Structures are given as structure tokens and as C-alpha cells.
Amino acid sequence: SFLEFDNTLNDLKKKTNPTNLLAHDLYLNQLNLLLINENRAKYLNTKLEYEKVIDKYYPKSSLHRVNLKAVEFNSKFSKDRTKNLENDALNLMSSKSVPKNYRTSIRVYEFLYEVSLAEQRYANAETYLNYLLDIKKELCGENSPEYHLAKINLANFYLDFTNKIDEAGKIYKESYYQIVAKEIAKNHKDRINILNHLAQWYEFTDQYALADKTLQEAKDAANDKFKNDDILFGIELDNIAKLQLKLGQYDKAEENINKALQVIDLKKNREYFEWRPAYVSALQTQARLYGLKGLFDEAESNLDQTRRLILKADVPMGDELSTAKELSSLLIQLGRYSATDRLLNEMIPEY
């Protein structure tokens, strides 16, 4: 927590030189946490304090200045600010101030990847993932779990946004089952997401029993890791329900999506950045279920609600055109062709 960082940093400053390597890490982590929590006043004071340390002990070309600048590369800011930060990040990486294989380069490319996904520039996103792969190979080694986790991230991207299903499968077999699964703990931050994608890959390749088994692993992992009112638990239930619909497990999917919506939309969870995109996703999942059950009015109501939520968002969170696609496919199933035509005419001119 922020308080723990604050106490540790204050204690460290009393006992050692402010140029201590651990002090730099604490400053950067503290600043990052303050940004996430939108504690702008404390952020600016801490940033000013750290800038004074850098000005006193380091030259203008110091990488510590680059590290400090990179703290602000956060895709969760408003659309306009994110665009400005994206330009800053691109300029930083094209300059000679940052070594190619450097840990701050990882942060910058991760930011650029997230922005590219939000803006649906998938070719750019894939390029940044490959940059990250090269950096982690050089920094951590070709046999390291960190490098193979980066490869798995690329495989997940292939499943989500490309037709490179065979390439993804090869990575899962080599990097996950042979390396990562043997090295990471059950509560590792990436494990649930990996299991979700593995289940998705099994479904794509018609291995339905393995898909079902892997989904159950993912749900068990979520139960172990999160409280039952945690927004991240609700997000995972939505992810599981999506794949259960593809597997034809409609009763299980309905149970999970109803619970997901209940958890995600708890009053305390509406304060989180994740609430809006998570709630939109869960509403769309429920709309798919309604469509499969022939409840097209309910499906239309859900998707109309998701469109309004997306249009009101002040951060990049996806494409409202996807909402139109969801609804148009359901309207076509119902034979409501004029309504489909009206919907697409409303949405497409915006692009």
C-alpha cells in the first residue's frame, strides 16, 4: 500500500544516502501508486522531492530522469492526456536517452501496447509485444520464466486478435507447460489469465473436455485468490461465462454471468477504473446469452446500455462499433432487418 511505501521510504532516508538504489525504486513505486489512486497533491509533492534528489546528485542525462518521466505513462488517463503521453513515449524511445535493453523500456513499451489495444491498432500492439520479448530475452535469459511469460502474452494476443492459432498453441506447449507451469506459484498474478486463454485455445482446437477442465481450474484459482465481492472476481466470472457459452454450457454460463454482474456493479466497485469496461463486457456477455435463448428485447436493452456506457467513458476502453456488431447479429437472428440497418447507419458514420 501507499502507506507502507511511504513509511519504508522515510525510514530509508533517515538511515542511508538518498541515492541508494532501493530509494529510487521506492520513489518510483510510490509515485506510481499515487497516480493509480489519483492522489494528485501527494504525487506532485513526492515528485518534486525526488526531482530535487536527482538534480543534486545526477547529471541532466541521467537515466533516473527517464525513469521518473516513464512513471506517467499510464493508459488509464483521459483520452486526450493518454494521446499526449503516447507521443512523449514514442519520442522517448526514438531518442538516444534510453538504452535498448533497459527495464524502463519495458514500462514504456507496455504502456504503448495498452494504448494500441485501446485504439485497436493491433499491428502496432504486436510490434510492441515483440519488442518486449526481445528485451526480456536479453535481460533475463532465453530460459527464464520471465521471458517465457512474455512469449505467453504474445500467444494470448494471437488468440484474442489474430488467426495465428497454431502459433499460439506452439507457445503454450513450449513456454507454459514446459517452463512456466513448473515455476510459478498458484496465486501468480498472470496464472488466471493464462488459464482463460488456454481454455480458449482448447475450444478453438475442438478439445472441449480439456477446455472445460481448464475453465474449472481458472474458477478455482479465482476463488482462492479473490474475495467473492472483489471486482476482479466478477471479471473472471464473466471471462468464464463467455467461454461456457461457446461450449454450449448455457446453465453454467447464466449462473456465472448473473453473479459477475452482481459483483462488478457493487457500489464499492464502481469507484474502480475497471468498473466501466468490466460492466460493459458482462452486459454484452449476458446479451449473447439472451440472444441464444431468444430473448431479443432483453439483449437489445443490454447492448443499448453498453453503448451509452462506452460513449460516456472519458478513458480509452474499446470500440462502440463492437456493440453495434453484437446487437446487429441478434437483430438479424430475429429477422428485424430494418432495425439492423438503422443501427449500423447510426454507428458507422462515426468511423
Short mmCIF file of C-alpha atoms in Angstrom, two decimals, residues 82-275:
data_model
loop_
_atom_site.label_atom_id
_atom_site.label_comp_id
_atom_site.label_asym_id
_atom_site.label_seq_id
_atom_site.Cartn_x
_atom_site.Cartn_y
_atom_site.Cartn_z
CA THR A 82 -3.16 9.47 -23.00
CA LYS A 83 -2.59 10.68 -26.56
CA ASN A 84 -0.09 13.28 -25.36
CA LEU A 85 1.69 10.70 -23.22
CA GLU A 86 1.77 8.29 -26.15
CA ASN A 87 3.59 10.91 -28.23
CA ASP A 88 6.01 11.51 -25.34
CA ALA A 89 6.65 7.77 -25.06
CA LEU A 90 7.31 7.39 -28.77
CA ASN A 91 9.67 10.37 -28.72
CA LEU A 92 11.47 8.95 -25.70
CA MET A 93 12.01 5.56 -27.32
CA SER A 94 13.20 7.11 -30.58
CA SER A 95 15.77 9.23 -28.73
CA LYS A 96 19.17 8.03 -27.61
CA SER A 97 18.47 8.68 -23.93
CA VAL A 98 17.18 5.16 -23.20
CA PRO A 99 19.31 2.03 -23.75
CA LYS A 100 17.56 -0.56 -25.91
CA ASN A 101 17.55 -3.31 -23.29
CA TYR A 102 16.62 -1.45 -20.13
CA ARG A 103 13.91 -2.07 -17.53
CA THR A 104 12.27 1.32 -18.10
CA SER A 105 11.96 0.44 -21.78
CA ILE A 106 9.72 -2.41 -20.63
CA ARG A 107 7.38 0.02 -18.84
CA VAL A 108 7.23 2.34 -21.85
CA TYR A 109 6.52 -0.44 -24.35
CA GLU A 110 3.87 -1.93 -22.06
CA PHE A 111 2.18 1.46 -21.99
CA LEU A 112 2.36 1.77 -25.79
CA TYR A 113 0.95 -1.75 -26.12
CA GLU A 114 -2.03 -0.93 -23.88
CA VAL A 115 -2.77 2.27 -25.80
CA SER A 116 -2.55 0.44 -29.13
CA LEU A 117 -5.05 -2.16 -27.90
CA ALA A 118 -7.45 0.52 -26.69
CA GLU A 119 -7.18 2.31 -30.04
CA GLN A 120 -7.44 -1.02 -31.94
CA ARG A 121 -4.09 -0.58 -33.68
CA TYR A 122 -3.34 -4.28 -33.48
CA ALA A 123 -0.33 -4.34 -35.79
CA ASN A 124 1.35 -1.76 -33.54
CA ALA A 125 0.38 -3.76 -30.46
CA GLU A 126 2.00 -6.90 -31.86
CA THR A 127 5.16 -4.94 -32.68
CA TYR A 128 5.42 -3.70 -29.08
CA LEU A 129 4.92 -7.21 -27.72
CA ASN A 130 7.80 -8.42 -29.84
CA TYR A 131 9.98 -5.54 -28.61
CA LEU A 132 9.18 -6.61 -25.04
CA LEU A 133 10.03 -10.19 -25.91
CA ASP A 134 13.45 -9.18 -27.24
CA ILE A 135 14.23 -7.03 -24.20
CA LYS A 136 13.26 -9.71 -21.69
CA LYS A 137 15.28 -12.29 -23.62
CA GLU A 138 18.36 -10.08 -23.29
CA LEU A 139 17.77 -9.02 -19.68
CA CYS A 140 16.51 -12.30 -18.21
CA GLY A 141 17.81 -15.03 -20.50
CA GLU A 142 16.16 -17.34 -23.01
CA ASN A 143 15.36 -20.00 -20.40
CA SER A 144 13.93 -17.65 -17.77
CA PRO A 145 10.27 -17.78 -16.68
CA GLU A 146 10.05 -14.02 -17.29
CA TYR A 147 10.98 -14.46 -20.96
CA HIS A 148 8.52 -17.31 -21.41
CA LEU A 149 5.76 -15.32 -19.68
CA ALA A 150 6.36 -12.65 -22.33
CA LYS A 151 6.01 -15.32 -25.03
CA ILE A 152 2.73 -16.45 -23.45
CA ASN A 153 1.48 -12.84 -23.55
CA LEU A 154 2.17 -12.91 -27.28
CA ALA A 155 0.25 -16.20 -27.61
CA ASN A 156 -2.69 -14.66 -25.73
CA PHE A 157 -2.62 -11.73 -28.16
CA TYR A 158 -2.64 -14.15 -31.10
CA LEU A 159 -5.79 -15.80 -29.73
CA ASP A 160 -7.58 -12.53 -28.99
CA PHE A 161 -6.75 -10.50 -32.08
CA THR A 162 -5.33 -12.68 -34.89
CA ASN A 163 -5.86 -16.02 -36.61
CA LYS A 164 -2.45 -17.35 -35.52
CA ILE A 165 -3.99 -20.20 -33.55
CA ASP A 166 -1.27 -22.75 -34.38
CA GLU A 167 1.49 -20.33 -33.36
CA ALA A 168 -0.29 -19.69 -30.06
CA GLY A 169 -0.62 -23.41 -29.38
CA LYS A 170 3.06 -23.99 -30.02
CA ILE A 171 3.95 -21.26 -27.49
CA TYR A 172 1.61 -22.67 -24.85
CA LYS A 173 3.11 -26.14 -25.21
CA GLU A 174 6.72 -24.94 -25.10
CA SER A 175 6.55 -21.95 -22.77
CA TYR A 176 3.70 -22.70 -20.40
CA TYR A 177 3.67 -26.45 -19.92
CA GLN A 178 7.43 -26.98 -20.17
CA ILE A 179 8.66 -23.87 -18.32
CA VAL A 180 6.20 -21.52 -16.63
CA ALA A 181 3.73 -24.01 -15.13
CA LYS A 182 6.61 -25.63 -13.26
CA GLU A 183 8.00 -22.35 -11.94
CA ILE A 184 5.15 -20.02 -10.92
CA ALA A 185 3.02 -20.23 -7.79
CA LYS A 186 -0.71 -20.98 -7.94
CA ASN A 187 -1.53 -17.39 -6.96
CA HIS A 188 0.78 -15.82 -9.56
CA LYS A 189 -0.78 -12.66 -10.99
CA ASP A 190 -0.81 -13.99 -14.58
CA ARG A 191 -1.99 -17.56 -13.93
CA ILE A 192 -5.75 -16.98 -14.17
CA ASN A 193 -5.41 -15.06 -17.43
CA ILE A 194 -3.20 -17.80 -18.85
CA LEU A 195 -5.72 -20.49 -17.88
CA ASN A 196 -8.52 -18.48 -19.52
CA HIS A 197 -6.58 -18.35 -22.76
CA LEU A 198 -5.57 -22.00 -22.58
CA ALA A 199 -9.25 -22.92 -22.25
CA GLN A 200 -9.99 -20.66 -25.21
CA TRP A 201 -7.27 -22.37 -27.27
CA TYR A 202 -8.64 -25.81 -26.39
CA GLU A 203 -12.09 -24.63 -27.52
CA PHE A 204 -10.68 -23.27 -30.80
CA THR A 205 -9.00 -26.63 -31.46
CA ASP A 206 -12.11 -28.71 -30.57
CA GLN A 207 -10.61 -30.14 -27.37
CA TYR A 208 -13.77 -29.49 -25.38
CA ALA A 209 -13.07 -31.73 -22.38
CA LEU A 210 -9.72 -30.01 -21.81
CA ALA A 211 -11.36 -26.62 -22.27
CA ASP A 212 -13.92 -27.45 -19.58
CA LYS A 213 -11.24 -28.79 -17.23
CA THR A 214 -9.08 -25.70 -17.69
CA LEU A 215 -12.04 -23.39 -17.09
CA GLN A 216 -12.68 -25.14 -13.79
CA GLU A 217 -9.02 -24.62 -12.87
CA ALA A 218 -9.40 -20.92 -13.64
CA LYS A 219 -12.52 -20.64 -11.50
CA ASP A 220 -10.85 -22.50 -8.61
CA ALA A 221 -7.86 -20.16 -8.89
CA ALA A 222 -10.16 -17.12 -8.80
CA ASN A 223 -11.97 -18.48 -5.72
CA ASP A 224 -8.62 -18.95 -3.98
CA LYS A 225 -7.20 -15.57 -4.98
CA PHE A 226 -10.12 -13.13 -4.66
CA LYS A 227 -12.85 -12.35 -2.17
CA ASN A 228 -16.32 -13.05 -3.52
CA ASP A 229 -17.12 -9.31 -3.67
CA ASP A 230 -13.86 -8.33 -5.41
CA ILE A 231 -14.37 -6.71 -8.82
CA LEU A 232 -11.58 -8.91 -10.20
CA PHE A 233 -13.56 -11.98 -9.13
CA GLY A 234 -16.54 -10.65 -11.07
CA ILE A 235 -14.37 -10.04 -14.13
CA GLU A 236 -13.12 -13.62 -14.01
CA LEU A 237 -16.67 -15.00 -13.75
CA ASP A 238 -17.52 -13.01 -16.89
CA ASN A 239 -14.49 -14.44 -18.71
CA ILE A 240 -15.53 -17.96 -17.74
CA ALA A 241 -19.15 -17.36 -18.81
CA LYS A 242 -18.01 -16.17 -22.25
CA LEU A 243 -16.27 -19.45 -22.97
CA GLN A 244 -19.03 -21.54 -21.41
CA LEU A 245 -21.41 -20.03 -23.96
CA LYS A 246 -19.10 -21.22 -26.74
CA LEU A 247 -19.01 -24.67 -25.16
CA GLY A 248 -22.82 -24.79 -25.01
CA GLN A 249 -22.84 -24.78 -21.19
CA TYR A 250 -25.70 -22.29 -21.00
CA ASP A 251 -26.89 -23.01 -17.45
CA LYS A 252 -23.38 -22.68 -16.03
CA ALA A 253 -22.80 -19.54 -18.09
CA GLU A 254 -26.04 -17.99 -16.84
CA GLU A 255 -25.11 -18.67 -13.22
CA ASN A 256 -21.67 -17.15 -13.65
CA ILE A 257 -22.76 -14.07 -15.62
CA ASN A 258 -25.53 -13.25 -13.16
CA LYS A 259 -23.04 -13.45 -10.30
CA ALA A 260 -20.48 -11.46 -12.30
CA LEU A 261 -22.90 -8.59 -12.90
CA GLN A 262 -23.90 -8.58 -9.24
CA VAL A 263 -20.28 -8.39 -8.04
CA ILE A 264 -18.98 -5.93 -10.65
CA ASP A 265 -21.80 -3.47 -10.05
CA LEU A 266 -21.50 -3.35 -6.26
CA LYS A 267 -21.40 0.24 -5.06
CA LYS A 268 -17.86 -0.09 -3.73
CA ASN A 269 -16.63 -1.48 -7.06
CA ARG A 270 -17.98 1.45 -9.09
CA GLU A 271 -15.10 3.54 -7.78
CA TYR A 272 -12.52 1.44 -9.64
CA PHE A 273 -11.18 2.25 -13.09
CA GLU A 274 -12.02 -1.33 -14.11
CA TRP A 275 -15.75 -0.92 -13.35
#
